[in-house]
Amino acid sequence: MTQQVSGSPFFKPFFLKTPVSLLRQRRHTLPASEFRNLTPQDAISVFEIEREAFVSVSGECPLTLDEVLNFLGQCPELSLGWFEEGQLVAFIIGSGWGKERLSQEAMTQHVPDTPAVHIHVLSVHRHCRQQGKGSILLWRYLQYLHCIPGLRRALLICEEFLVPFYQKAGFKEKGPSAISISNMQFQEMEYTLGGQAYTRRNSGC
């Protein structure tokens, strides 16, 4: 289940006596903005962002902490995190899926070596919402998926009010989902990864 995409960071100035070499080292070790696959070491940060984003809305998280750890251990290559100054600000977690439509089993399973990826969750830190980060991260993730051999589709479920957001990213509606969580109903969406040479040419693959 994906999340709706909705504090400025503090700046601590260096004193003049700070060595230039230390400044250079700090910039090198903490890049201003970085996109990378997530690892199990990121699970706590992932779960904290997810919990804050979802519990207040639906009462529960799409993924438990154990499930986050499971997916980041089994298929880290299907995740993407956005880090600013070393801090996680937004993320996507996916897993492999081998059937035409998503079912309840897809919520907890990773099926390796399949042509489809199930996007479980997209979430943005509360201090970074309403800045377009969700759209940017989703775009980066889809371009990244184009570079993974064998992948043909990306699937997800979302609430009705989020359908336009995913349509803008290129997803098509597949109809009502068979998955139900806490009596919430969802639409299933599909993104086709194959046959987009222009995107692949310009994505750095």
PDB file of C-alpha atoms in Angstrom:
ATOM      1  CA  MET A   1       0.000   0.000   0.000  1.00  0.00           C
ATOM      2  CA  THR A   2       1.438   3.303  -0.992  1.00  0.00           C
ATOM      3  CA  GLN A   3       1.230   6.540   0.964  1.00  0.00           C
ATOM      4  CA  GLN A   4      -0.059   9.946   0.032  1.00  0.00           C
ATOM      5  CA  VAL A   5       2.685  12.247  -0.976  1.00  0.00           C
ATOM      6  CA  SER A   6       2.624  15.300   1.055  1.00  0.00           C
ATOM      7  CA  GLY A   7      10.866  22.081   9.195  1.00  0.00           C
ATOM      8  CA  SER A   8      13.555  23.181   7.473  1.00  0.00           C
ATOM      9  CA  PRO A   9      16.878  21.544   8.341  1.00  0.00           C
ATOM     10  CA  PHE A  10      18.981  23.439  10.825  1.00  0.00           C
ATOM     11  CA  PHE A  11      22.233  24.929   9.618  1.00  0.00           C
ATOM     12  CA  LYS A  12      25.090  24.892  12.049  1.00  0.00           C
ATOM     13  CA  PRO A  13      27.773  27.328  10.872  1.00  0.00           C
ATOM     14  CA  PHE A  14      31.426  26.470  11.169  1.00  0.00           C
ATOM     15  CA  PHE A  15      33.667  28.874  13.018  1.00  0.00           C
ATOM     16  CA  LEU A  16      36.531  30.405  11.125  1.00  0.00           C
ATOM     17  CA  LYS A  17      39.026  28.279  13.004  1.00  0.00           C
ATOM     18  CA  THR A  18      37.598  25.080  11.481  1.00  0.00           C
ATOM     19  CA  PRO A  19      40.287  23.641   9.162  1.00  0.00           C
ATOM     20  CA  VAL A  20      39.491  23.682   5.465  1.00  0.00           C
ATOM     21  CA  SER A  21      40.428  20.004   5.277  1.00  0.00           C
ATOM     22  CA  LEU A  22      37.747  19.180   7.862  1.00  0.00           C
ATOM     23  CA  LEU A  23      35.128  21.070   5.863  1.00  0.00           C
ATOM     24  CA  ARG A  24      36.065  19.132   2.750  1.00  0.00           C
ATOM     25  CA  GLN A  25      35.921  15.857   4.639  1.00  0.00           C
ATOM     26  CA  ARG A  26      32.466  16.681   6.037  1.00  0.00           C
ATOM     27  CA  ARG A  27      31.105  17.496   2.593  1.00  0.00           C
ATOM     28  CA  HIS A  28      32.571  14.267   1.263  1.00  0.00           C
ATOM     29  CA  THR A  29      31.124  12.013   3.958  1.00  0.00           C
ATOM     30  CA  LEU A  30      27.688  13.680   4.090  1.00  0.00           C
ATOM     31  CA  PRO A  31      26.580  14.494   0.530  1.00  0.00           C
ATOM     32  CA  ALA A  32      23.856  17.100   0.262  1.00  0.00           C
ATOM     33  CA  SER A  33      21.570  14.682  -1.603  1.00  0.00           C
ATOM     34  CA  GLU A  34      22.006  10.986  -2.351  1.00  0.00           C
ATOM     35  CA  PHE A  35      19.831   8.239  -3.836  1.00  0.00           C
ATOM     36  CA  ARG A  36      20.766   4.642  -3.059  1.00  0.00           C
ATOM     37  CA  ASN A  37      19.346   1.206  -2.362  1.00  0.00           C
ATOM     38  CA  LEU A  38      18.330   0.622   1.227  1.00  0.00           C
ATOM     39  CA  THR A  39      19.895  -1.992   3.514  1.00  0.00           C
ATOM     40  CA  PRO A  40      18.687  -3.711   6.693  1.00  0.00           C
ATOM     41  CA  GLN A  41      20.680  -1.082   8.603  1.00  0.00           C
ATOM     42  CA  ASP A  42      18.200   1.508   7.312  1.00  0.00           C
ATOM     43  CA  ALA A  43      15.163  -0.418   8.583  1.00  0.00           C
ATOM     44  CA  ILE A  44      14.622   1.575  11.785  1.00  0.00           C
ATOM     45  CA  SER A  45      14.677   4.920   9.954  1.00  0.00           C
ATOM     46  CA  VAL A  46      12.344   3.491   7.301  1.00  0.00           C
ATOM     47  CA  PHE A  47       9.873   2.195   9.863  1.00  0.00           C
ATOM     48  CA  GLU A  48       9.839   5.438  11.864  1.00  0.00           C
ATOM     49  CA  ILE A  49       8.945   7.464   8.750  1.00  0.00           C
ATOM     50  CA  GLU A  50       6.363   4.881   7.669  1.00  0.00           C
ATOM     51  CA  ARG A  51       4.747   4.673  11.098  1.00  0.00           C
ATOM     52  CA  GLU A  52       4.362   8.439  11.421  1.00  0.00           C
ATOM     53  CA  ALA A  53       2.908   8.720   7.922  1.00  0.00           C
ATOM     54  CA  PHE A  54       0.397   5.883   8.066  1.00  0.00           C
ATOM     55  CA  VAL A  55      -0.728   5.245  11.641  1.00  0.00           C
ATOM     56  CA  SER A  56      -2.366   8.646  11.983  1.00  0.00           C
ATOM     57  CA  VAL A  57      -4.319   8.037   8.750  1.00  0.00           C
ATOM     58  CA  SER A  58      -5.176   4.339   8.601  1.00  0.00           C
ATOM     59  CA  GLY A  59      -4.213   3.096  12.044  1.00  0.00           C
ATOM     60  CA  GLU A  60      -1.537   0.692  10.826  1.00  0.00           C
ATOM     61  CA  CYS A  61       1.581   0.495   8.664  1.00  0.00           C
ATOM     62  CA  PRO A  62       1.705  -1.217   5.254  1.00  0.00           C
ATOM     63  CA  LEU A  63       4.832  -3.048   6.450  1.00  0.00           C
ATOM     64  CA  THR A  64       5.793  -4.117   9.942  1.00  0.00           C
ATOM     65  CA  LEU A  65       9.391  -3.674  11.051  1.00  0.00           C
ATOM     66  CA  ASP A  66       9.987  -7.404  10.532  1.00  0.00           C
ATOM     67  CA  GLU A  67       8.611  -7.158   6.990  1.00  0.00           C
ATOM     68  CA  VAL A  68      10.804  -4.128   6.260  1.00  0.00           C
ATOM     69  CA  LEU A  69      13.825  -6.107   7.456  1.00  0.00           C
ATOM     70  CA  ASN A  70      12.731  -9.099   5.404  1.00  0.00           C
ATOM     71  CA  PHE A  71      12.376  -7.179   2.141  1.00  0.00           C
ATOM     72  CA  LEU A  72      15.564  -5.181   2.634  1.00  0.00           C
ATOM     73  CA  GLY A  73      17.369  -8.450   3.288  1.00  0.00           C
ATOM     74  CA  GLN A  74      15.863 -10.387   0.366  1.00  0.00           C
ATOM     75  CA  CYS A  75      15.588  -7.732  -2.350  1.00  0.00           C
ATOM     76  CA  PRO A  76      17.410  -4.497  -1.447  1.00  0.00           C
ATOM     77  CA  GLU A  77      17.852  -3.825  -5.165  1.00  0.00           C
ATOM     78  CA  LEU A  78      14.096  -3.143  -5.390  1.00  0.00           C
ATOM     79  CA  SER A  79      14.261  -0.336  -2.833  1.00  0.00           C
ATOM     80  CA  LEU A  80      15.389   3.262  -3.122  1.00  0.00           C
ATOM     81  CA  GLY A  81      16.098   5.805  -0.419  1.00  0.00           C
ATOM     82  CA  TRP A  82      16.640   9.548  -0.663  1.00  0.00           C
ATOM     83  CA  PHE A  83      19.164  10.842   1.842  1.00  0.00           C
ATOM     84  CA  GLU A  84      19.974  14.461   2.644  1.00  0.00           C
ATOM     85  CA  GLU A  85      23.054  15.167   4.773  1.00  0.00           C
ATOM     86  CA  GLY A  86      23.087  11.485   5.621  1.00  0.00           C
ATOM     87  CA  GLN A  87      19.474  11.411   6.866  1.00  0.00           C
ATOM     88  CA  LEU A  88      16.715   9.399   5.200  1.00  0.00           C
ATOM     89  CA  VAL A  89      13.978  11.754   3.966  1.00  0.00           C
ATOM     90  CA  ALA A  90      11.961   9.519   1.610  1.00  0.00           C
ATOM     91  CA  PHE A  91      11.928   5.923   0.453  1.00  0.00           C
ATOM     92  CA  ILE A  92      10.296   3.270  -1.697  1.00  0.00           C
ATOM     93  CA  ILE A  93      10.278  -0.455  -0.934  1.00  0.00           C
ATOM     94  CA  GLY A  94       9.410  -3.027  -3.582  1.00  0.00           C
ATOM     95  CA  SER A  95       9.531  -6.798  -4.029  1.00  0.00           C
ATOM     96  CA  GLY A  96       9.237  -9.266  -6.862  1.00  0.00           C
ATOM     97  CA  TRP A  97       5.845 -10.612  -7.919  1.00  0.00           C
ATOM     98  CA  GLY A  98       5.023 -13.221 -10.552  1.00  0.00           C
ATOM     99  CA  LYS A  99       1.281 -12.972 -11.216  1.00  0.00           C
ATOM    100  CA  GLU A 100      -0.832 -10.671 -13.369  1.00  0.00           C
ATOM    101  CA  ARG A 101      -2.675  -9.091 -10.434  1.00  0.00           C
ATOM    102  CA  LEU A 102      -1.663  -8.435  -6.851  1.00  0.00           C
ATOM    103  CA  SER A 103      -3.201 -10.634  -4.164  1.00  0.00           C
ATOM    104  CA  GLN A 104      -3.093 -10.662  -0.377  1.00  0.00           C
ATOM    105  CA  GLU A 105       0.023 -12.861  -0.526  1.00  0.00           C
ATOM    106  CA  ALA A 106       1.872 -10.119  -2.386  1.00  0.00           C
ATOM    107  CA  MET A 107       1.834  -7.979   0.742  1.00  0.00           C
ATOM    108  CA  THR A 108       4.369 -10.201   2.516  1.00  0.00           C
ATOM    109  CA  GLN A 109       6.116 -12.209  -0.218  1.00  0.00           C
ATOM    110  CA  HIS A 110       9.109 -11.625  -2.472  1.00  0.00           C
ATOM    111  CA  VAL A 111       9.167 -13.792  -5.592  1.00  0.00           C
ATOM    112  CA  PRO A 112      12.653 -13.644  -7.153  1.00  0.00           C
ATOM    113  CA  ASP A 113      13.429 -13.576 -10.872  1.00  0.00           C
ATOM    114  CA  THR A 114      10.013 -12.331 -11.936  1.00  0.00           C
ATOM    115  CA  PRO A 115       9.092  -9.670 -14.527  1.00  0.00           C
ATOM    116  CA  ALA A 116       7.057  -7.532 -12.111  1.00  0.00           C
ATOM    117  CA  VAL A 117       7.888  -5.466  -9.052  1.00  0.00           C
ATOM    118  CA  HIS A 118       5.292  -4.762  -6.384  1.00  0.00           C
ATOM    119  CA  ILE A 119       5.749  -1.296  -4.868  1.00  0.00           C
ATOM    120  CA  HIS A 120       4.714  -1.746  -1.251  1.00  0.00           C
ATOM    121  CA  VAL A 121       5.208   1.732   0.106  1.00  0.00           C
ATOM    122  CA  LEU A 122       6.322   5.223  -0.833  1.00  0.00           C
ATOM    123  CA  SER A 123       6.706   7.538   2.129  1.00  0.00           C
ATOM    124  CA  VAL A 124       8.214  10.952   2.835  1.00  0.00           C
ATOM    125  CA  HIS A 125       9.448  12.313   6.168  1.00  0.00           C
ATOM    126  CA  ARG A 126       6.919  14.670   7.751  1.00  0.00           C
ATOM    127  CA  HIS A 127       9.340  17.622   7.605  1.00  0.00           C
ATOM    128  CA  CYS A 128       9.870  17.133   3.864  1.00  0.00           C
ATOM    129  CA  ARG A 129       6.303  16.829   2.582  1.00  0.00           C
ATOM    130  CA  GLN A 130       4.622  19.284   0.219  1.00  0.00           C
ATOM    131  CA  GLN A 131       7.986  19.791  -1.497  1.00  0.00           C
ATOM    132  CA  GLY A 132       7.505  17.464  -4.470  1.00  0.00           C
ATOM    133  CA  LYS A 133       9.883  14.860  -3.062  1.00  0.00           C
ATOM    134  CA  GLY A 134       7.432  12.006  -3.513  1.00  0.00           C
ATOM    135  CA  SER A 135       7.067  12.719  -7.240  1.00  0.00           C
ATOM    136  CA  ILE A 136      10.822  13.094  -7.708  1.00  0.00           C
ATOM    137  CA  LEU A 137      11.611   9.893  -5.840  1.00  0.00           C
ATOM    138  CA  LEU A 138       8.997   7.928  -7.778  1.00  0.00           C
ATOM    139  CA  TRP A 139      10.418   9.228 -11.078  1.00  0.00           C
ATOM    140  CA  ARG A 140      13.953   8.252 -10.032  1.00  0.00           C
ATOM    141  CA  TYR A 141      12.757   4.821  -8.941  1.00  0.00           C
ATOM    142  CA  LEU A 142      10.967   4.109 -12.214  1.00  0.00           C
ATOM    143  CA  GLN A 143      14.017   5.169 -14.221  1.00  0.00           C
ATOM    144  CA  TYR A 144      16.107   2.888 -12.041  1.00  0.00           C
ATOM    145  CA  LEU A 145      13.741  -0.048 -12.687  1.00  0.00           C
ATOM    146  CA  HIS A 146      14.220   0.445 -16.422  1.00  0.00           C
ATOM    147  CA  CYS A 147      17.869  -0.511 -15.868  1.00  0.00           C
ATOM    148  CA  ILE A 148      17.137  -3.870 -14.195  1.00  0.00           C
ATOM    149  CA  PRO A 149      17.180  -6.650 -16.814  1.00  0.00           C
ATOM    150  CA  GLY A 150      13.998  -8.683 -17.065  1.00  0.00           C
ATOM    151  CA  LEU A 151      11.647  -6.275 -15.325  1.00  0.00           C
ATOM    152  CA  ARG A 152       8.577  -5.415 -17.407  1.00  0.00           C
ATOM    153  CA  ARG A 153       5.987  -4.001 -14.998  1.00  0.00           C
ATOM    154  CA  ALA A 154       5.569  -2.177 -11.708  1.00  0.00           C
ATOM    155  CA  LEU A 155       2.387  -2.754  -9.707  1.00  0.00           C
ATOM    156  CA  LEU A 156       0.909  -1.049  -6.657  1.00  0.00           C
ATOM    157  CA  ILE A 157      -2.333  -0.452  -4.831  1.00  0.00           C
ATOM    158  CA  CYS A 158      -3.521   2.930  -3.600  1.00  0.00           C
ATOM    159  CA  GLU A 159      -6.599   4.698  -2.355  1.00  0.00           C
ATOM    160  CA  GLU A 160      -8.834   6.371  -4.892  1.00  0.00           C
ATOM    161  CA  PHE A 161      -7.675   9.910  -4.121  1.00  0.00           C
ATOM    162  CA  LEU A 162      -4.085   8.968  -5.019  1.00  0.00           C
ATOM    163  CA  VAL A 163      -4.937   7.607  -8.475  1.00  0.00           C
ATOM    164  CA  PRO A 164      -4.279  10.975 -10.239  1.00  0.00           C
ATOM    165  CA  PHE A 165      -0.841  11.211  -8.606  1.00  0.00           C
ATOM    166  CA  TYR A 166       0.224   7.854 -10.010  1.00  0.00           C
ATOM    167  CA  GLN A 167      -1.408   8.514 -13.366  1.00  0.00           C
ATOM    168  CA  LYS A 168       0.808  11.579 -13.740  1.00  0.00           C
ATOM    169  CA  ALA A 169       3.810   9.288 -13.247  1.00  0.00           C
ATOM    170  CA  GLY A 170       2.612   7.018 -16.062  1.00  0.00           C
ATOM    171  CA  PHE A 171       0.622   4.359 -14.182  1.00  0.00           C
ATOM    172  CA  LYS A 172      -2.610   2.951 -15.608  1.00  0.00           C
ATOM    173  CA  GLU A 173      -5.593   1.744 -13.608  1.00  0.00           C
ATOM    174  CA  LYS A 174      -6.200  -2.002 -13.580  1.00  0.00           C
ATOM    175  CA  GLY A 175      -9.391  -1.740 -11.546  1.00  0.00           C
ATOM    176  CA  PRO A 176     -10.384  -2.407  -7.930  1.00  0.00           C
ATOM    177  CA  SER A 177      -7.871  -4.444  -5.974  1.00  0.00           C
ATOM    178  CA  ALA A 178      -8.735  -7.738  -4.317  1.00  0.00           C
ATOM    179  CA  ILE A 179      -6.620  -6.634  -1.354  1.00  0.00           C
ATOM    180  CA  SER A 180      -8.386  -5.162   1.653  1.00  0.00           C
ATOM    181  CA  ILE A 181      -6.690  -3.741   4.739  1.00  0.00           C
ATOM    182  CA  SER A 182      -8.717  -2.615   7.766  1.00  0.00           C
ATOM    183  CA  ASN A 183     -11.818  -2.399   5.560  1.00  0.00           C
ATOM    184  CA  MET A 184     -10.006   0.054   3.248  1.00  0.00           C
ATOM    185  CA  GLN A 185     -10.540  -0.379  -0.488  1.00  0.00           C
ATOM    186  CA  PHE A 186      -7.834   0.164  -3.097  1.00  0.00           C
ATOM    187  CA  GLN A 187      -7.271   0.604  -6.803  1.00  0.00           C
ATOM    188  CA  GLU A 188      -4.564  -1.425  -8.512  1.00  0.00           C
ATOM    189  CA  MET A 189      -2.171   0.496 -10.776  1.00  0.00           C
ATOM    190  CA  GLU A 190       0.336  -0.715 -13.359  1.00  0.00           C
ATOM    191  CA  TYR A 191       3.367   0.912 -14.971  1.00  0.00           C
ATOM    192  CA  THR A 192       4.878  -0.642 -18.107  1.00  0.00           C
ATOM    193  CA  LEU A 193       8.667  -0.688 -18.076  1.00  0.00           C
ATOM    194  CA  GLY A 194       9.407  -2.183 -21.492  1.00  0.00           C
ATOM    195  CA  GLY A 195       9.908  -0.383 -24.781  1.00  0.00           C
ATOM    196  CA  GLN A 196      10.810   3.106 -23.579  1.00  0.00           C
ATOM    197  CA  ALA A 197      14.142   3.620 -25.299  1.00  0.00           C
ATOM    198  CA  TYR A 198      14.162   7.398 -24.857  1.00  0.00           C
ATOM    199  CA  THR A 199      13.822   7.068 -21.098  1.00  0.00           C
ATOM    200  CA  ARG A 200      16.527   4.440 -20.914  1.00  0.00           C
ATOM    201  CA  ARG A 201      18.893   6.486 -23.066  1.00  0.00           C
ATOM    202  CA  ASN A 202      18.633   9.442 -20.731  1.00  0.00           C
ATOM    203  CA  SER A 203      18.545   7.646 -17.400  1.00  0.00           C
ATOM    204  CA  GLY A 204      22.244   6.872 -17.080  1.00  0.00           C
ATOM    205  CA  CYS A 205      21.779   3.106 -17.468  1.00  0.00           C
TER     206      CYS A 205
END
